[in-house]
C-alpha positions as a LaTeX table, in Angstrom:
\begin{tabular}{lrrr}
\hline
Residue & $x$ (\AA) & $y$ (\AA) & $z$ (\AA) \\
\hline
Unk1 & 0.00 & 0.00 & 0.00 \\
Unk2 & 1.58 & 2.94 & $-1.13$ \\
Unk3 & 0.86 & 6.68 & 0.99 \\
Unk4 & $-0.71$ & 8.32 & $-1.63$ \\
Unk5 & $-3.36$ & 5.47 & $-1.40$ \\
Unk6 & $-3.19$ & 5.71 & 2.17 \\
Unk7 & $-3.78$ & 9.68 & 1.40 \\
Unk8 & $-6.44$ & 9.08 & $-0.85$ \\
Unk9 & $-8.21$ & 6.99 & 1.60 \\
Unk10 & $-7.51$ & 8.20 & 4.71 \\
Unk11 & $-6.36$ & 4.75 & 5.74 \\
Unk12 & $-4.49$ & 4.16 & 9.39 \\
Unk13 & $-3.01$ & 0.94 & 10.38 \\
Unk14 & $-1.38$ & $-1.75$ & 8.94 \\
Unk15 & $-2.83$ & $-3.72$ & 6.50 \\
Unk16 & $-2.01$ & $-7.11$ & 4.38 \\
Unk17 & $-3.86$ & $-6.06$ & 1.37 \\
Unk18 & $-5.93$ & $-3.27$ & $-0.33$ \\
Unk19 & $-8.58$ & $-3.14$ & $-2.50$ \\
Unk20 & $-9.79$ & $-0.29$ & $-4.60$ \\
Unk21 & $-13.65$ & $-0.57$ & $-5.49$ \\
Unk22 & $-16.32$ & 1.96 & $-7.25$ \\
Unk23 & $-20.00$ & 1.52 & $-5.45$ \\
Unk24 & $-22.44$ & $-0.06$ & $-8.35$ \\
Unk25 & $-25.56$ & 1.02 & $-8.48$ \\
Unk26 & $-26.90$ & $-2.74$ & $-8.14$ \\
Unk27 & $-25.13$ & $-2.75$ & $-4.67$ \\
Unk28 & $-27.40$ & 0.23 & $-3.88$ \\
Unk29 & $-31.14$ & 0.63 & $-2.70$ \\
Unk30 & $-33.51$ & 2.94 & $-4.60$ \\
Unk31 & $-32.18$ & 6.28 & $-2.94$ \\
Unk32 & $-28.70$ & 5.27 & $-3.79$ \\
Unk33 & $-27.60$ & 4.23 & $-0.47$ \\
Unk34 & $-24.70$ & 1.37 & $-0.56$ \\
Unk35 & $-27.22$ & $-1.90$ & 0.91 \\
Unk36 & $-25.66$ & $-3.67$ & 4.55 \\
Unk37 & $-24.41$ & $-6.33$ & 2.35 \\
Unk38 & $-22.31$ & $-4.60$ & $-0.11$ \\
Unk39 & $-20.51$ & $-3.99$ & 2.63 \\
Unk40 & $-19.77$ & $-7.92$ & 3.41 \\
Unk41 & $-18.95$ & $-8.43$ & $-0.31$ \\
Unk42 & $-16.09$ & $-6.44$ & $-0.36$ \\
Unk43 & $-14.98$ & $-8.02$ & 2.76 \\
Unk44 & $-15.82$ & $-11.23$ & 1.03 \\
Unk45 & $-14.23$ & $-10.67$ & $-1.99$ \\
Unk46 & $-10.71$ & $-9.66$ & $-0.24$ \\
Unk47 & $-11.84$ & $-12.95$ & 2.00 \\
Unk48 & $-11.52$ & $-15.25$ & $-1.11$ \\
Unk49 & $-8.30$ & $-13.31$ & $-2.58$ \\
Unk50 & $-6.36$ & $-13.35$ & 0.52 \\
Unk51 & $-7.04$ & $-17.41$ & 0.44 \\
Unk52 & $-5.66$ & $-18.02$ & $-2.61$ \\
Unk53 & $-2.67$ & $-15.84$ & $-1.66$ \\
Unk54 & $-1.89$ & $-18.20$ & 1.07 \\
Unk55 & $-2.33$ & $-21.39$ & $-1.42$ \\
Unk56 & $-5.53$ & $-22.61$ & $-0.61$ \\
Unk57 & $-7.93$ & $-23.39$ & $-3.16$ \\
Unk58 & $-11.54$ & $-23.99$ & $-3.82$ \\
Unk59 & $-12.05$ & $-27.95$ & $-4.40$ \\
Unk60 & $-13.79$ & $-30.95$ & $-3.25$ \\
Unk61 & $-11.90$ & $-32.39$ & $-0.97$ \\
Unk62 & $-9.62$ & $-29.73$ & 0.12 \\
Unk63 & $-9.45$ & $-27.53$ & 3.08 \\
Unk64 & $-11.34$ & $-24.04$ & 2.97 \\
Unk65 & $-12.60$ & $-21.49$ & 5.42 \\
Unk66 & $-15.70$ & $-21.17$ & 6.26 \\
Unk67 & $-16.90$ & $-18.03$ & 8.37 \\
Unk68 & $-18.62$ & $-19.00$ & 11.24 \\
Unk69 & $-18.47$ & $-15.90$ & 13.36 \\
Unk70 & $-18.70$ & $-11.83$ & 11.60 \\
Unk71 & $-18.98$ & $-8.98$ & 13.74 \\
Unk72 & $-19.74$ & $-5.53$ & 11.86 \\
Unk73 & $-19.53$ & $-1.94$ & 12.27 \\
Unk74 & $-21.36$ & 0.84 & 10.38 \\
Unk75 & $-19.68$ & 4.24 & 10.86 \\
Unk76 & $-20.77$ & 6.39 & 7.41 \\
Unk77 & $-23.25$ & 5.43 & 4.69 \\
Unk78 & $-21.24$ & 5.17 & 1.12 \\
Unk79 & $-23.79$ & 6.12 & $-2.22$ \\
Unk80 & $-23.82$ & 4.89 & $-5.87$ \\
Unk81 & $-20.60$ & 5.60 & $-7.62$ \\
Unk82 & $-18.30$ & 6.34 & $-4.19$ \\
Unk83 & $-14.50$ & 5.50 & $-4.53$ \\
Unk84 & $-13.65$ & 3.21 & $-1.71$ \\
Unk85 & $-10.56$ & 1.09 & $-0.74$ \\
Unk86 & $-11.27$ & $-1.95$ & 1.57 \\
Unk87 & $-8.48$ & $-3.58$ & 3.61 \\
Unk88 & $-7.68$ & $-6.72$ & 5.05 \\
Unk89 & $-5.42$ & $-8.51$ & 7.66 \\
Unk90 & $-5.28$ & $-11.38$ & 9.90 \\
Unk91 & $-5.85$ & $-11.04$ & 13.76 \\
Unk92 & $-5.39$ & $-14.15$ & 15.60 \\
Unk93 & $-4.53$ & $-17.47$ & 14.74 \\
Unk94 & $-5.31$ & $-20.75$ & 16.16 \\
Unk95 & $-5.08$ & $-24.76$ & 15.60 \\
Unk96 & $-8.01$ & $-25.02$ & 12.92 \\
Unk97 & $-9.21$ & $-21.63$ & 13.07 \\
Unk98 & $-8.01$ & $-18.02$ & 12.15 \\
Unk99 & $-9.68$ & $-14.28$ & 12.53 \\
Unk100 & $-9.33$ & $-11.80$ & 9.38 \\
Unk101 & $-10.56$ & $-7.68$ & 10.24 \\
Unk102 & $-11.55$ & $-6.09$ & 7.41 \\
Unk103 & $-12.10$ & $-2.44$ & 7.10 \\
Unk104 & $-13.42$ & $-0.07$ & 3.97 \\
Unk105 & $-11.82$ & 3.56 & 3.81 \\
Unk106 & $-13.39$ & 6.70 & 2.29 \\
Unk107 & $-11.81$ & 9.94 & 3.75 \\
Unk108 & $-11.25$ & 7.51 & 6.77 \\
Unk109 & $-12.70$ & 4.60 & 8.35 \\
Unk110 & $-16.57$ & 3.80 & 7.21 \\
Unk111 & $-16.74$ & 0.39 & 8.15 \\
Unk112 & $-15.01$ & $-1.67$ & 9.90 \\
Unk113 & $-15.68$ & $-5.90$ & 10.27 \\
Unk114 & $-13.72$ & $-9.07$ & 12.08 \\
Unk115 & $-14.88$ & $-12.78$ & 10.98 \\
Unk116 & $-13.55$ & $-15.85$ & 12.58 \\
Unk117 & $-13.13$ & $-18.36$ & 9.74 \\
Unk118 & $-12.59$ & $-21.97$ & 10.59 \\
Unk119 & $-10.68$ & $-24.42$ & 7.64 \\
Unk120 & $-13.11$ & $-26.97$ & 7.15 \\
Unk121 & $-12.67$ & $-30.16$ & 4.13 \\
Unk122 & $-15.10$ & $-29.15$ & 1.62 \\
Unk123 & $-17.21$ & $-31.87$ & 1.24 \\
Unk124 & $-17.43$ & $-33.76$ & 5.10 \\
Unk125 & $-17.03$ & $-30.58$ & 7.01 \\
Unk126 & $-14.16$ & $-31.92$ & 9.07 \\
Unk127 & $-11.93$ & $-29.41$ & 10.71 \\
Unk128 & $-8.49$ & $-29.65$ & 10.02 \\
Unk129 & $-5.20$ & $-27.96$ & 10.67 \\
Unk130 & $-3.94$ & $-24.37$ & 9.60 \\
Unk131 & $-0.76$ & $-25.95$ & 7.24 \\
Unk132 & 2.42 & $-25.21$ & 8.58 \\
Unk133 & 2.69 & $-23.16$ & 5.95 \\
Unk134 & $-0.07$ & $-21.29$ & 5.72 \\
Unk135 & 0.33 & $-20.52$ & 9.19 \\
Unk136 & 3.81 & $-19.25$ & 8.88 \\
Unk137 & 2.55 & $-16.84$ & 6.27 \\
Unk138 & $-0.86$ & $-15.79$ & 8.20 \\
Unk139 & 1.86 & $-15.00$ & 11.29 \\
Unk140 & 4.23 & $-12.97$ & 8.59 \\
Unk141 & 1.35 & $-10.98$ & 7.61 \\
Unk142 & 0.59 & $-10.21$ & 11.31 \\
Unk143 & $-1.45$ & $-12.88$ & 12.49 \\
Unk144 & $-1.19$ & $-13.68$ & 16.70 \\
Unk145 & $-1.00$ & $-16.78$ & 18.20 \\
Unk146 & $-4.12$ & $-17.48$ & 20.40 \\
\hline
\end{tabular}
């Protein structure tokens, strides 16, 4: 993230990754008001980016999170065709589970989220292990040990 997005944005903090994103107008009731759930989709979207970063993928049979826990905060209201950036970066980490907070910037902080996702095998719902690797990466990008 570079400080003339962090300008731009009024972003604070230290973040993983950034995502620039234009409000549609199908993400917006009829007086052009961003809905509740746009909100989640951009935390979503980062959600399923961030996963493939670490290596994971999206298959039958292989490990995936799945959010059982989101917590949300509405601070300002965005509108149809608002430039926004949207952040991401792990919190804690533990054996099978790990937290991500999410936050979405327009001349500062307008919403702010934390889900606790837990790696489940697509397919029989087992939990299973954060890989060692995986792990080591979620802790490089700032992820705590719970």
């Amino acid at each position: 993230m570079t400080d003339a997005e962090r300008a731009e944005f009024g972003i604070e903090g230290g973040w993983a990754m950034i995502r620039r994103h234009r409000v549609r107008w199908s993400e917006c009731d009829q007086y052009a008001h961003a809905n509740n759930t746009a909100y989640l989709t951009l935390c979503e979207d980062l959600r399923v980016s961030h996963w493939l970063t670490l290596g994971g993928r999206f298959e039958l049979g292989a490990p995936g999170p799945v959010v059982s826990q989101i917590e949300a905060r509405y601070l300002r209201s965005l509108a149809f065709d608002d430039a926004v950036a949207t952040t991401l970066r792990p919190g804690t980490i533990r054996r099978t589970s790990f937290t991500h907070e999410y936050a979405v910037w327009k001349q500062g902080l307008v919403f702010s989220c934390r889900t606790v996702l837990v790696l489940i095998v697509n397919g029989s719902g087992e939990k299973v292990p954060i890989p060692p690797a995986m792990r080591a990466r979620l802790i490089a990008e700032g992820a705590r040990e719970e």
